[in-house]
């Protein structure tokens, strides 16, 4: 083998690396931000990978940690592998497509370095910035280590309310962000002493758990936090490897569950300076909706559930290798298609499915789900009430992936939560429609806007709707370049933002039920269904 | 098709004006008020429940059907007053638990129970344990049906049961619980009498407990 180099392709990102034969796989992967939770000792399963192409023999340590089935399917622990051939591997940690942000922005140069962190319920993204040039020097992403204590904010709150729970969650997130910052500095070969400022953004629950604020008021109606303003900590009290007096600022929340990630979104979209009415929607398990301009800004949160992330869907999965991410109706007799080629899969011939990583389909992710239902409506396989028109219980999209009746119902619940929330804010604004509607977050960036309109998730034409990337991270960066004398409390802006509690609004549940269907034109939905 | 069969169809299809009209026609044909329930309303709502469970019907269809059923029962209830043979199956005090405002699921359960012949006292959403105790005492209730949609609010179901115990009313009522985060194990752990995974299960459970 000698000093031959091998090519390593990472899925789902498509990043290609080169490493000399015999290199421990952990070295190039660590450079890419892969975490080794037990320090590469083979004691945990945190760094497991699936070898899609190439040869990686398994060792005794892996036989202890992985089942024979997993080993046969190509699963390995990255910390135990060496590079002996060209490889295509999929990283378990990267199941979630995590969005960083590279949007250019205007700023006033300052000396030193700054760090921004988007503290998501599911994922964390951290960037190291050169404050003089505004350049991003390094990026690190990770799954939020609090995830083991619950996937969504409500189960995180439930855990925080158990004895010792809040301290446990606070320690986990503080330690993990500290480690991410150390990794950023290492990756950029930068000196920690140069760091001047750290800005963190996240929803209200993340804000409270990081700051150690009691989440009990967020556990029940009316969901009003006691203290949700700017929180400042020194690197010393956080035990981060930075000069002790560096301040870490968790930016203030906007009301109830709407946090500083949305405040950052308002900064990033320049909504507060706009003459036109602008909308911003973060499509997640907890959907946040903002509608405003330079006069007034209204915001709300609505529980959409995890369907957009592929959860609670029979063959749902995250947007990773093997996921159907796009579904379109094939034009008749289009090249390369053989209609009715397989008799038992007649429907397939009418669809074109894109599978991430160009492998055999394993499941369907949120964007594929929205497309599939839009296609089903166009083909009249799905009726406007959401029911399969011919009474079937499932629809085969691309073998072996099917869409079930229950999947459609889950999507109806999710889209109705968002659509009715936007509808209510619009009414509060006097019925005005936004000139532009920005979609934030990973799902919002991948979802097909025409399909989103077809299913009534976003009731605006694609031309009016714009994917906006990770607006939380971009806004946090703007937060790094505050003007002199500003502390990051955004008092003026917060005064202009009004939080609207949707659940307490009697119209909300009526609007929600109205939006459950796929078309308001169908007979059943013309009636007022409120009882 | 007989008038009762037509009424059954109208309710399943959620046609409220037709349901009302068919009830009036049935009464003029001499059908006794009490006969509408076993002859049309109960089988109609059982069918709606079956279709809901099979994912054939979703929330809007169920709500529309329940509204059609209510159009019929509103006409019949006043005619049943004083008719000893038409005593309700029991009185159910229902509500969404304190701290929680989700009431679509609770409304569907209440309407299904009502169509099955139970008398419903709906306390709404964000209901405190004290209000439940008071309503049970005032209404001489046989059942308490509680809903919670949040992991963080379902703990208040336990407080409600404890309040019933403290008021000496626990032995007088059967407590049924349900809602997305609620499980059979949770129901048992807080000392509830039953758990319904959906509205159909709640009706079956209530009927079974009445029969006991």
XYZ file of C-alpha atoms in Angstrom:
743
model
C 0.000 0.000 0.000
C 2.890 2.316 0.777
C 2.024 6.008 0.869
C -1.053 5.757 -1.331
C -3.836 8.253 -0.538
C -7.489 7.330 -0.442
C -10.584 9.376 -1.116
C -13.245 9.623 1.596
C -16.703 10.907 0.616
C -18.993 12.024 3.424
C -22.759 11.678 3.196
C -25.081 13.529 3.317
C -22.882 16.593 2.870
C -20.957 15.307 -0.162
C -17.669 16.625 1.267
C -14.618 14.823 -0.187
C -11.442 14.317 1.829
C -8.095 12.682 1.115
C -6.086 10.740 3.639
C -2.952 8.571 3.371
C -3.499 4.825 3.765
C -3.338 3.798 7.392
C -4.609 7.128 8.768
C -6.965 6.743 11.735
C -10.355 7.800 10.381
C -10.983 9.933 13.443
C -8.356 12.480 12.354
C -9.967 13.690 9.124
C -13.453 13.365 10.659
C -12.524 15.402 13.722
C -11.326 18.138 11.355
C -14.835 18.103 9.900
C -16.451 18.678 13.273
C -17.454 15.092 14.040
C -17.655 14.577 17.778
C -16.140 11.689 19.684
C -18.202 11.754 22.886
C -16.060 9.227 24.809
C -12.846 10.696 23.459
C -12.365 7.983 20.826
C -12.069 5.144 23.359
C -14.695 2.932 21.724
C -16.787 3.135 24.877
C -19.839 4.802 23.360
C -21.577 4.631 19.993
C -21.590 8.365 19.415
C -19.251 8.392 16.410
C -20.806 5.528 14.512
C -20.770 5.644 10.746
C -22.222 3.498 7.997
C -19.793 2.407 5.315
C -21.680 2.667 2.017
C -18.713 1.893 -0.252
C -15.234 0.556 0.482
C -13.764 -1.869 2.990
C -13.406 -1.258 6.719
C -12.721 -4.401 8.782
C -14.389 -4.460 12.209
C -12.494 -5.055 15.435
C -13.276 -6.597 18.827
C -14.302 -3.250 20.357
C -16.885 -2.732 17.633
C -18.253 -6.264 18.093
C -18.934 -5.303 21.725
C -20.740 -2.089 20.842
C -22.598 -2.989 17.649
C -25.005 -5.835 16.924
C -24.117 -8.471 14.278
C -26.909 -6.961 12.145
C -25.425 -3.484 12.402
C -21.944 -4.777 11.559
C -23.309 -6.626 8.543
C -25.065 -3.436 7.394
C -21.697 -1.652 7.423
C -21.977 0.199 10.732
C -18.639 0.938 12.415
C -17.296 3.154 15.171
C -15.298 5.873 13.412
C -12.823 6.073 16.310
C -11.793 2.438 15.727
C -11.275 2.598 11.954
C -8.280 3.216 9.752
C -8.372 4.310 6.129
C -7.430 1.310 3.928
C -9.444 1.981 0.743
C -11.543 4.644 -0.969
C -14.615 5.137 1.186
C -18.133 6.533 1.037
C -19.460 6.905 4.559
C -22.545 8.292 6.186
C -22.273 9.945 9.570
C -24.916 9.160 12.169
C -24.260 12.533 13.825
C -25.086 14.302 10.604
C -28.498 12.779 10.208
C -29.778 16.278 10.697
C -29.020 18.688 7.903
C -27.649 21.573 9.892
C -27.648 24.961 8.291
C -24.813 27.362 8.819
C -24.916 30.820 7.339
C -22.540 32.500 4.928
C -24.678 35.471 3.957
C -22.645 38.669 3.592
C -23.671 41.435 5.970
C -22.666 44.993 6.709
C -20.845 45.805 9.921
C -18.483 48.172 11.654
C -15.033 46.548 11.982
C -13.702 45.907 15.487
C -10.466 44.334 16.644
C -10.348 40.766 17.890
C -12.514 37.676 17.417
C -16.155 36.937 18.166
C -18.231 33.793 18.547
C -21.908 33.318 17.702
C -23.967 30.291 18.692
C -27.423 29.301 17.461
C -28.695 27.204 20.358
C -31.410 25.067 18.778
C -33.535 22.507 20.589
C -32.176 19.859 18.220
C -28.960 21.288 16.782
C -26.243 23.753 17.713
C -24.284 25.842 15.222
C -21.285 27.906 16.301
C -19.141 30.240 14.218
C -15.868 32.007 14.956
C -15.590 35.444 13.351
C -12.804 37.871 12.637
C -14.327 41.119 13.847
C -12.072 43.282 11.684
C -12.973 41.607 8.385
C -16.276 39.946 9.266
C -14.847 36.669 7.919
C -16.096 33.382 9.289
C -12.932 31.570 10.429
C -14.518 28.290 11.517
C -17.884 26.582 11.898
C -18.857 23.746 14.226
C -22.201 22.002 14.447
C -23.507 19.386 16.846
C -26.710 17.798 18.036
C -27.837 19.437 21.279
C -26.607 17.089 24.009
C -29.764 17.802 26.022
C -31.553 15.734 23.377
C -31.198 12.554 25.431
C -33.618 14.151 27.930
C -36.356 14.774 25.372
C -36.598 15.816 21.744
C -38.981 18.763 22.033
C -39.161 21.775 24.340
C -42.077 20.473 26.412
C -40.318 17.215 27.318
C -37.149 19.226 28.027
C -39.239 21.375 30.432
C -40.720 18.255 32.038
C -37.186 16.948 32.646
C -36.001 20.322 33.984
C -38.828 20.227 36.542
C -37.700 16.855 37.894
C -35.244 16.952 40.846
C -31.808 18.126 39.673
C -33.092 18.336 36.092
C -32.516 22.038 35.467
C -28.920 21.851 36.751
C -28.255 18.783 34.598
C -29.565 20.437 31.415
C -27.762 23.696 32.223
C -24.451 21.909 32.731
C -24.856 19.859 29.557
C -25.453 22.855 27.312
C -22.835 25.109 28.922
C -20.197 22.389 28.715
C -21.092 21.488 25.127
C -20.957 25.088 23.896
C -17.647 25.559 25.735
C -16.279 22.521 23.896
C -17.576 23.832 20.557
C -15.785 27.138 21.148
C -12.530 25.305 21.935
C -12.957 23.309 18.727
C -13.563 26.512 16.726
C -10.335 28.010 18.041
C -8.417 24.808 17.336
C -9.793 24.525 13.802
C -8.922 28.158 13.017
C -5.576 27.887 14.849
C -6.707 31.017 16.668
C -5.742 32.321 20.073
C -8.547 32.262 22.646
C -7.147 35.448 24.175
C -8.278 37.319 21.046
C -11.963 36.539 21.677
C -13.853 39.672 22.747
C -17.482 38.746 22.551
C -19.798 35.723 22.513
C -23.435 36.056 21.382
C -25.976 33.246 21.832
C -29.499 33.034 20.453
C -32.217 30.444 20.958
C -35.850 29.929 21.884
C -37.110 30.853 25.352
C -36.639 27.348 26.729
C -33.024 27.201 25.516
C -32.489 30.706 26.986
C -33.835 29.581 30.363
C -31.966 26.263 30.456
C -28.649 27.938 29.569
C -29.190 30.714 32.087
C -30.557 28.476 34.852
C -33.930 30.248 35.026
C -36.930 28.331 36.389
C -38.970 26.951 33.446
C -42.066 26.213 35.551
C -44.002 29.245 34.165
C -43.422 27.859 30.650
C -44.964 24.508 31.572
C -48.597 25.684 31.555
C -50.994 28.333 30.296
C -50.524 31.315 30.015
C -46.857 30.401 29.327
C -45.501 33.736 30.518
C -41.830 33.635 31.523
C -40.843 35.616 34.630
C -37.444 36.684 33.325
C -36.703 36.537 29.619
C -34.379 39.472 28.986
C -30.706 39.701 28.051
C -28.565 37.377 30.192
C -24.835 38.107 30.520
C -22.275 35.640 31.891
C -18.493 35.769 32.079
C -16.375 33.040 30.512
C -15.036 32.396 34.007
C -18.407 31.481 35.515
C -19.143 29.315 32.460
C -15.718 27.593 32.814
C -14.986 28.205 29.131
C -11.415 28.262 27.823
C -11.511 32.004 27.151
C -10.184 35.014 29.061
C -12.193 35.097 32.295
C -13.750 38.513 31.684
C -15.136 37.795 28.181
C -18.907 38.280 28.247
C -21.288 35.712 26.776
C -24.640 37.303 25.998
C -27.795 35.255 25.556
C -29.981 37.711 23.649
C -33.463 38.495 25.022
C -36.701 36.690 24.138
C -39.766 38.274 22.530
C -42.546 36.697 24.585
C -43.725 33.264 25.691
C -41.868 30.629 23.605
C -40.651 33.098 20.972
C -36.972 33.611 21.701
C -33.897 35.454 20.536
C -33.503 33.216 17.486
C -36.568 35.043 16.178
C -35.285 38.416 17.420
C -32.185 37.586 15.370
C -34.457 36.730 12.437
C -36.055 40.170 12.674
C -32.570 41.730 12.636
C -31.486 39.546 9.698
C -34.542 40.345 7.558
C -34.422 44.063 8.478
C -38.130 43.842 9.208
C -38.007 46.638 11.784
C -36.696 49.082 9.152
C -39.005 48.004 6.330
C -41.831 50.172 5.023
C -43.429 47.063 3.498
C -45.107 44.413 5.581
C -42.778 41.415 5.907
C -43.389 37.919 7.222
C -40.926 35.455 8.750
C -41.786 31.845 9.488
C -39.513 29.353 11.196
C -40.935 25.957 10.288
C -40.014 23.621 13.105
C -41.650 21.427 15.724
C -42.491 24.695 17.393
C -43.316 26.984 14.500
C -42.682 30.686 14.977
C -44.427 33.318 12.915
C -43.615 37.031 12.712
C -45.455 39.687 10.723
C -44.367 43.298 10.814
C -42.752 46.424 9.467
C -41.147 49.549 10.920
C -44.407 50.508 12.651
C -45.326 47.347 14.486
C -44.280 43.706 14.720
C -46.497 40.821 15.826
C -45.120 37.390 16.702
C -46.559 34.056 17.769
C -45.573 30.456 18.232
C -47.638 27.445 17.247
C -47.079 23.756 17.953
C -46.713 22.125 14.549
C -45.403 18.797 15.809
C -42.486 16.912 14.278
C -43.979 15.948 10.863
C -41.772 18.444 8.975
C -38.769 16.620 10.392
C -40.108 13.269 9.244
C -41.087 12.121 12.741
C -44.377 10.297 13.433
C -44.514 9.494 9.705
C -44.620 5.740 8.963
C -41.519 5.794 6.747
C -40.396 9.254 7.808
C -36.750 10.131 8.333
C -34.518 13.151 8.530
C -33.157 14.676 5.321
C -30.224 12.257 4.987
C -29.007 9.567 2.591
C -31.844 7.406 1.347
C -34.596 9.935 2.012
C -37.025 10.834 -0.750
C -36.593 14.608 -0.682
C -38.510 15.614 -3.805
C -41.542 14.198 -5.562
C -42.894 15.574 -8.824
C -45.596 14.453 -11.215
C -43.865 13.242 -14.332
C -45.033 14.793 -17.579
C -46.722 12.130 -19.693
C -44.378 10.101 -21.855
C -41.371 12.003 -20.591
C -38.033 10.554 -21.633
C -36.703 7.639 -19.639
C -40.041 6.759 -18.104
C -41.891 3.573 -18.889
C -45.484 4.109 -17.842
C -46.982 0.993 -16.384
C -43.678 -0.867 -16.682
C -44.400 -2.617 -13.420
C -48.060 -3.500 -13.184
C -48.186 -3.598 -9.408
C -46.760 -0.111 -9.151
C -48.834 1.781 -11.656
C -48.761 4.972 -9.599
C -44.977 5.015 -9.556
C -44.841 5.672 -13.265
C -46.650 8.961 -12.725
C -44.116 10.166 -10.167
C -40.494 11.136 -10.181
C -38.804 10.804 -6.804
C -35.428 12.231 -5.909
C -33.545 10.216 -3.314
C -30.769 11.932 -1.338
C -27.364 10.372 -2.025
C -28.689 8.604 -5.141
C -29.088 5.332 -3.253
C -32.079 3.047 -2.845
C -34.953 4.835 -1.103
C -35.184 4.133 2.633
C -37.820 6.652 3.697
C -39.211 10.108 3.167
C -38.209 13.428 4.749
C -40.323 16.542 5.372
C -39.813 18.183 1.980
C -40.595 14.882 0.211
C -43.747 14.489 2.295
C -45.047 17.937 1.314
C -44.253 17.208 -2.364
C -45.880 13.771 -2.255
C -49.128 15.104 -0.809
C -49.144 17.979 -3.344
C -48.662 15.408 -6.134
C -51.407 13.224 -4.666
C -53.791 16.197 -4.724
C -52.874 17.006 -8.338
C -53.388 13.378 -9.383
C -56.625 13.294 -7.333
C -55.313 10.294 -5.427
C -55.808 12.415 -2.305
C -59.117 14.242 -1.918
C -59.351 17.806 -0.531
C -60.426 16.400 2.862
C -57.082 14.577 3.052
C -58.528 11.146 2.526
C -57.264 8.790 -0.159
C -59.913 9.246 -2.839
C -60.373 5.537 -3.521
C -60.373 4.517 0.140
C -56.975 2.835 0.019
C -54.855 2.945 3.181
C -51.479 3.643 1.584
C -49.833 4.806 -1.614
C -46.576 3.397 -2.874
C -44.299 6.229 -3.985
C -41.050 4.483 -4.780
C -40.548 0.954 -3.566
C -40.337 0.287 -0.640
C -41.461 3.756 0.494
C -45.180 4.300 0.973
C -47.315 7.157 2.191
C -50.084 6.147 4.607
C -53.433 7.751 5.398
C -52.183 8.472 8.924
C -49.110 10.261 7.466
C -51.387 12.622 5.555
C -53.311 13.317 8.788
C -50.061 14.188 10.622
C -49.122 16.609 7.858
C -52.596 18.156 7.972
C -52.167 18.868 11.710
C -48.729 20.421 11.141
C -49.679 22.593 8.205
C -52.928 23.743 9.833
C -50.998 24.917 12.908
C -48.754 27.112 10.746
C -51.402 28.320 8.294
C -53.928 29.216 11.001
C -51.226 31.005 13.029
C -50.284 33.138 10.044
C -53.958 33.707 9.277
C -54.582 35.022 12.797
C -51.584 37.381 12.798
C -52.723 38.629 9.410
C -56.177 39.386 10.848
C -54.570 41.226 13.771
C -52.759 43.303 11.186
C -56.072 44.290 9.645
C -56.017 41.709 6.878
C -52.876 42.993 5.162
C -50.790 40.473 3.236
C -46.997 40.441 3.554
C -45.130 41.689 0.494
C -42.399 39.124 1.181
C -42.495 36.035 3.335
C -39.177 34.632 4.531
C -38.801 30.979 5.486
C -36.140 30.277 8.103
C -34.662 26.977 9.229
C -33.548 23.836 7.424
C -36.983 22.585 6.376
C -37.995 26.047 5.166
C -34.954 26.097 2.922
C -35.563 22.726 1.309
C -39.333 22.664 1.000
C -40.676 23.256 -2.500
C -42.607 26.529 -2.309
C -45.135 25.540 -4.977
C -45.922 22.334 -3.067
C -46.153 24.282 0.191
C -48.765 26.484 -1.437
C -50.565 23.511 -3.000
C -51.133 21.846 0.376
C -52.034 25.160 2.034
C -48.996 25.268 4.338
C -47.994 28.668 2.967
C -50.939 30.306 1.238
C -48.813 32.587 -0.925
C -47.350 32.121 -4.413
C -43.685 31.026 -4.601
C -42.603 34.410 -5.998
C -43.614 36.062 -2.729
C -41.896 33.453 -0.566
C -38.154 33.439 -0.029
C -35.945 30.897 1.762
C -33.774 32.929 4.128
C -31.250 30.404 5.435
C -30.246 30.378 9.077
C -31.556 33.825 10.029
C -30.879 33.107 13.710
C -27.144 32.817 13.051
C -27.038 35.816 10.720
C -28.929 37.932 13.251
C -26.610 36.777 16.036
C -23.659 37.977 13.934
C -25.314 41.369 13.593
C -25.580 41.191 17.381
C -21.784 40.889 17.578
C -21.347 44.197 15.767
C -23.425 46.278 18.130
C -22.893 49.997 18.157
C -20.994 51.535 21.068
C -23.061 51.697 24.221
C -25.490 48.973 23.147
C -25.493 45.968 25.440
C -27.625 43.585 23.352
C -30.850 44.113 25.296
C -32.638 45.538 22.203
C -34.980 47.576 24.374
C -36.398 49.695 21.539
C -37.008 46.739 19.267
C -38.613 44.623 21.987
C -40.967 47.469 22.830
C -42.267 47.395 19.257
C -42.802 43.627 19.184
C -46.076 42.283 20.492
C -46.462 38.602 21.296
C -49.852 37.154 20.395
C -50.925 34.131 22.442
C -52.681 32.000 19.827
C -53.974 29.263 22.106
C -56.032 31.717 24.153
C -57.640 33.232 21.057
C -61.073 31.639 20.533
C -60.702 32.121 16.764
C -57.525 30.085 16.675
C -59.122 26.664 17.065
C -61.796 27.544 14.473
C -59.111 28.735 12.071
C -57.083 25.607 12.838
C -59.997 23.306 11.987
C -60.713 25.334 8.827
C -57.089 24.960 7.699
C -56.987 21.182 8.241
C -58.373 20.526 4.767
C -56.391 20.938 1.573
C -58.766 23.251 -0.203
C -61.203 25.794 1.117
C -63.145 25.465 -2.106
C -64.447 21.997 -1.312
C -68.045 21.908 -0.120
C -67.396 20.620 3.369
C -65.042 23.442 4.241
C -67.230 26.277 3.057
C -69.331 25.755 6.122
C -68.365 27.262 9.392
C -67.316 24.183 11.325
C -67.055 25.947 14.638
C -69.429 24.522 17.181
C -85.190 4.209 3.214
C -86.978 4.911 6.503
C -86.803 8.317 8.126
C -84.482 6.999 10.845
C -82.161 5.508 8.215
C -82.147 8.803 6.334
C -81.381 10.649 9.560
C -78.485 8.293 10.217
C -77.074 9.072 6.744
C -77.533 12.812 7.225
C -75.609 12.772 10.514
C -72.737 10.700 9.082
C -72.519 13.105 6.126
C -72.607 16.090 8.453
C -75.703 17.565 6.860
C -77.125 19.575 9.784
C -80.172 21.113 8.025
C -81.244 17.678 6.766
C -80.741 16.118 10.210
C -82.986 18.724 11.788
C -85.641 18.374 9.091
C -85.623 14.576 9.253
C -86.013 14.664 13.039
C -89.076 16.906 12.662
C -90.485 14.619 9.976
C -89.915 11.558 12.160
C -91.731 13.165 15.074
C -94.686 14.054 12.826
C -94.735 10.433 11.624
C -95.206 9.408 15.259
C -91.741 8.107 16.062
C -91.218 8.429 19.845
C -88.435 10.859 20.901
C -86.596 8.078 22.738
C -86.525 5.893 19.613
C -84.302 8.305 17.693
C -81.282 7.448 19.818
C -81.018 3.674 19.322
C -82.593 3.969 15.856
C -80.401 6.663 14.314
C -78.208 8.905 16.453
C -76.205 6.291 18.377
C -75.525 4.058 15.327
C -74.626 7.166 13.276
C -72.055 8.378 15.789
C -70.705 4.845 16.220
C -70.151 4.797 12.452
C -68.485 8.237 12.609
C -66.228 6.878 15.369
C -65.367 3.834 13.288
C -64.466 5.989 10.294
C -62.389 8.269 12.514
C -60.481 5.306 13.878
C -59.896 3.990 10.338
C -58.455 7.423 9.421
C -61.295 7.803 6.923
C -62.740 10.750 8.858
C -60.598 13.509 10.284
C -61.327 16.259 12.799
C -63.425 18.468 10.444
C -65.675 15.584 9.313
C -66.176 14.448 12.910
C -67.037 17.969 14.065
C -69.510 18.459 11.213
C -71.186 15.115 11.954
C -71.378 15.918 15.659
C -72.973 19.253 14.873
C -75.613 17.522 12.731
C -76.286 15.093 15.597
C -76.643 17.997 17.983
C -79.249 19.597 15.666
C -81.298 16.471 16.170
C -80.731 15.995 19.924
C -81.528 19.653 20.631
C -85.033 19.005 19.270
C -85.420 15.740 21.173
C -84.037 16.545 24.643
C -86.944 18.817 25.755
C -89.388 16.089 24.723
C -87.609 13.532 26.897
C -87.851 15.503 30.139
C -89.873 13.618 32.713
C -89.781 10.406 30.704
C -88.421 7.987 33.300
C -87.614 5.383 30.659
C -85.284 7.851 28.934
C -82.939 8.563 31.808
C -79.473 9.493 30.549
C -76.749 6.833 30.744
C -75.060 9.018 33.334
C -73.706 12.507 33.885
C -70.166 13.272 32.735
C -68.233 16.288 33.983
C -65.527 16.911 31.391
C -62.760 19.401 30.776
C -59.197 20.049 29.659
C -56.925 20.108 32.675
C -55.506 23.190 34.368
C -52.702 24.885 32.452
C -53.839 23.430 29.126
C -56.032 25.110 26.512
C -56.298 22.348 23.893
C -59.965 21.508 23.653
C -60.684 20.085 20.192
C -60.046 16.519 21.390
C -62.057 17.063 24.552
C -64.948 18.529 22.506
C -65.011 15.497 20.219
C -65.085 13.108 23.198
C -67.871 15.171 24.810
C -69.962 15.144 21.629
C -69.487 11.407 21.110
C -70.498 10.722 24.725
C -73.499 12.997 24.361
C -74.614 11.210 21.204
C -74.216 7.912 23.064
C -76.818 9.129 25.570
C -74.721 10.647 28.351
C -75.506 14.020 29.912
C -72.484 16.294 29.494
C -71.331 19.092 31.779
C -68.441 20.665 29.874
C -66.224 22.860 32.056
C -64.111 23.995 29.088
C -60.314 24.281 29.169
C -57.752 25.234 31.866
C -60.010 23.671 34.513
C -58.805 23.771 38.123
C -59.261 20.732 40.416
C -61.586 22.796 42.681
C -63.943 23.467 39.742
C -64.124 19.753 38.991
C -64.966 18.929 42.623
C -67.627 21.605 42.682
C -69.228 20.433 39.417
C -69.263 16.770 40.501
C -71.070 17.734 43.712
C -73.509 20.151 42.029
C -74.387 17.919 39.073
C -74.386 14.590 40.929
C -71.986 13.341 38.270
C -71.114 9.688 37.716
C -68.099 10.343 35.502
C -65.221 12.788 35.270
C -63.481 12.873 31.863
C -60.197 14.775 31.729
C -57.977 15.696 28.787
C -54.360 16.906 28.642
C -52.295 17.584 25.516
C -49.008 18.581 27.115
C -46.423 16.472 28.935
C -46.162 19.290 31.439
C -49.892 19.644 32.203
C -50.902 16.004 32.531
C -49.499 16.015 36.071
C -52.504 18.170 36.977
C -54.771 15.168 36.341
C -53.238 13.680 39.453
C -54.057 16.851 41.423
C -57.665 16.639 40.212
C -58.021 13.049 41.440
C -56.421 13.993 44.768
C -58.916 16.848 45.109
C -61.802 14.413 44.537
C -60.367 12.119 47.230
C -59.986 15.040 49.661
C -63.599 16.086 49.030
C -64.818 12.545 49.727
C -66.213 12.239 46.179
C -63.722 9.792 44.677
C -65.923 6.732 45.317
C -68.931 8.415 43.690
C -67.349 8.939 40.245
C -65.388 7.037 37.648
C -62.448 9.072 36.321
C -61.528 8.699 32.633
C -58.384 10.305 31.200
C -57.041 10.848 27.692
C -54.947 13.073 25.411
C -51.801 12.726 23.307
C -49.180 12.307 26.090
C -51.443 10.160 28.318
C -50.926 6.393 28.454
C -52.622 3.436 30.139
C -49.679 3.180 32.536
C -49.978 6.858 33.468
C -53.727 6.475 34.028
C -53.073 3.571 36.389
C -50.283 5.370 38.227
C -52.531 8.316 39.116
C -55.422 6.070 40.116
C -57.785 6.840 37.230
C -60.506 4.297 36.419
C -59.765 4.200 32.737
C -57.850 5.513 29.756
C -59.243 6.095 26.294
C -56.770 6.333 23.434
C -59.383 8.088 21.301
C -63.002 9.244 21.417
C -64.296 5.822 20.364
C -62.366 4.146 23.173
C -63.704 6.719 25.643
C -67.314 5.930 24.681
C -66.696 2.160 24.851
C -65.066 2.591 28.252
C -67.908 4.697 29.633
C -70.498 2.181 28.375
C -68.544 -0.695 29.931
C -68.294 1.071 33.281
C -72.057 1.814 33.250
C -72.774 -1.869 32.624
C -70.674 -2.905 35.629
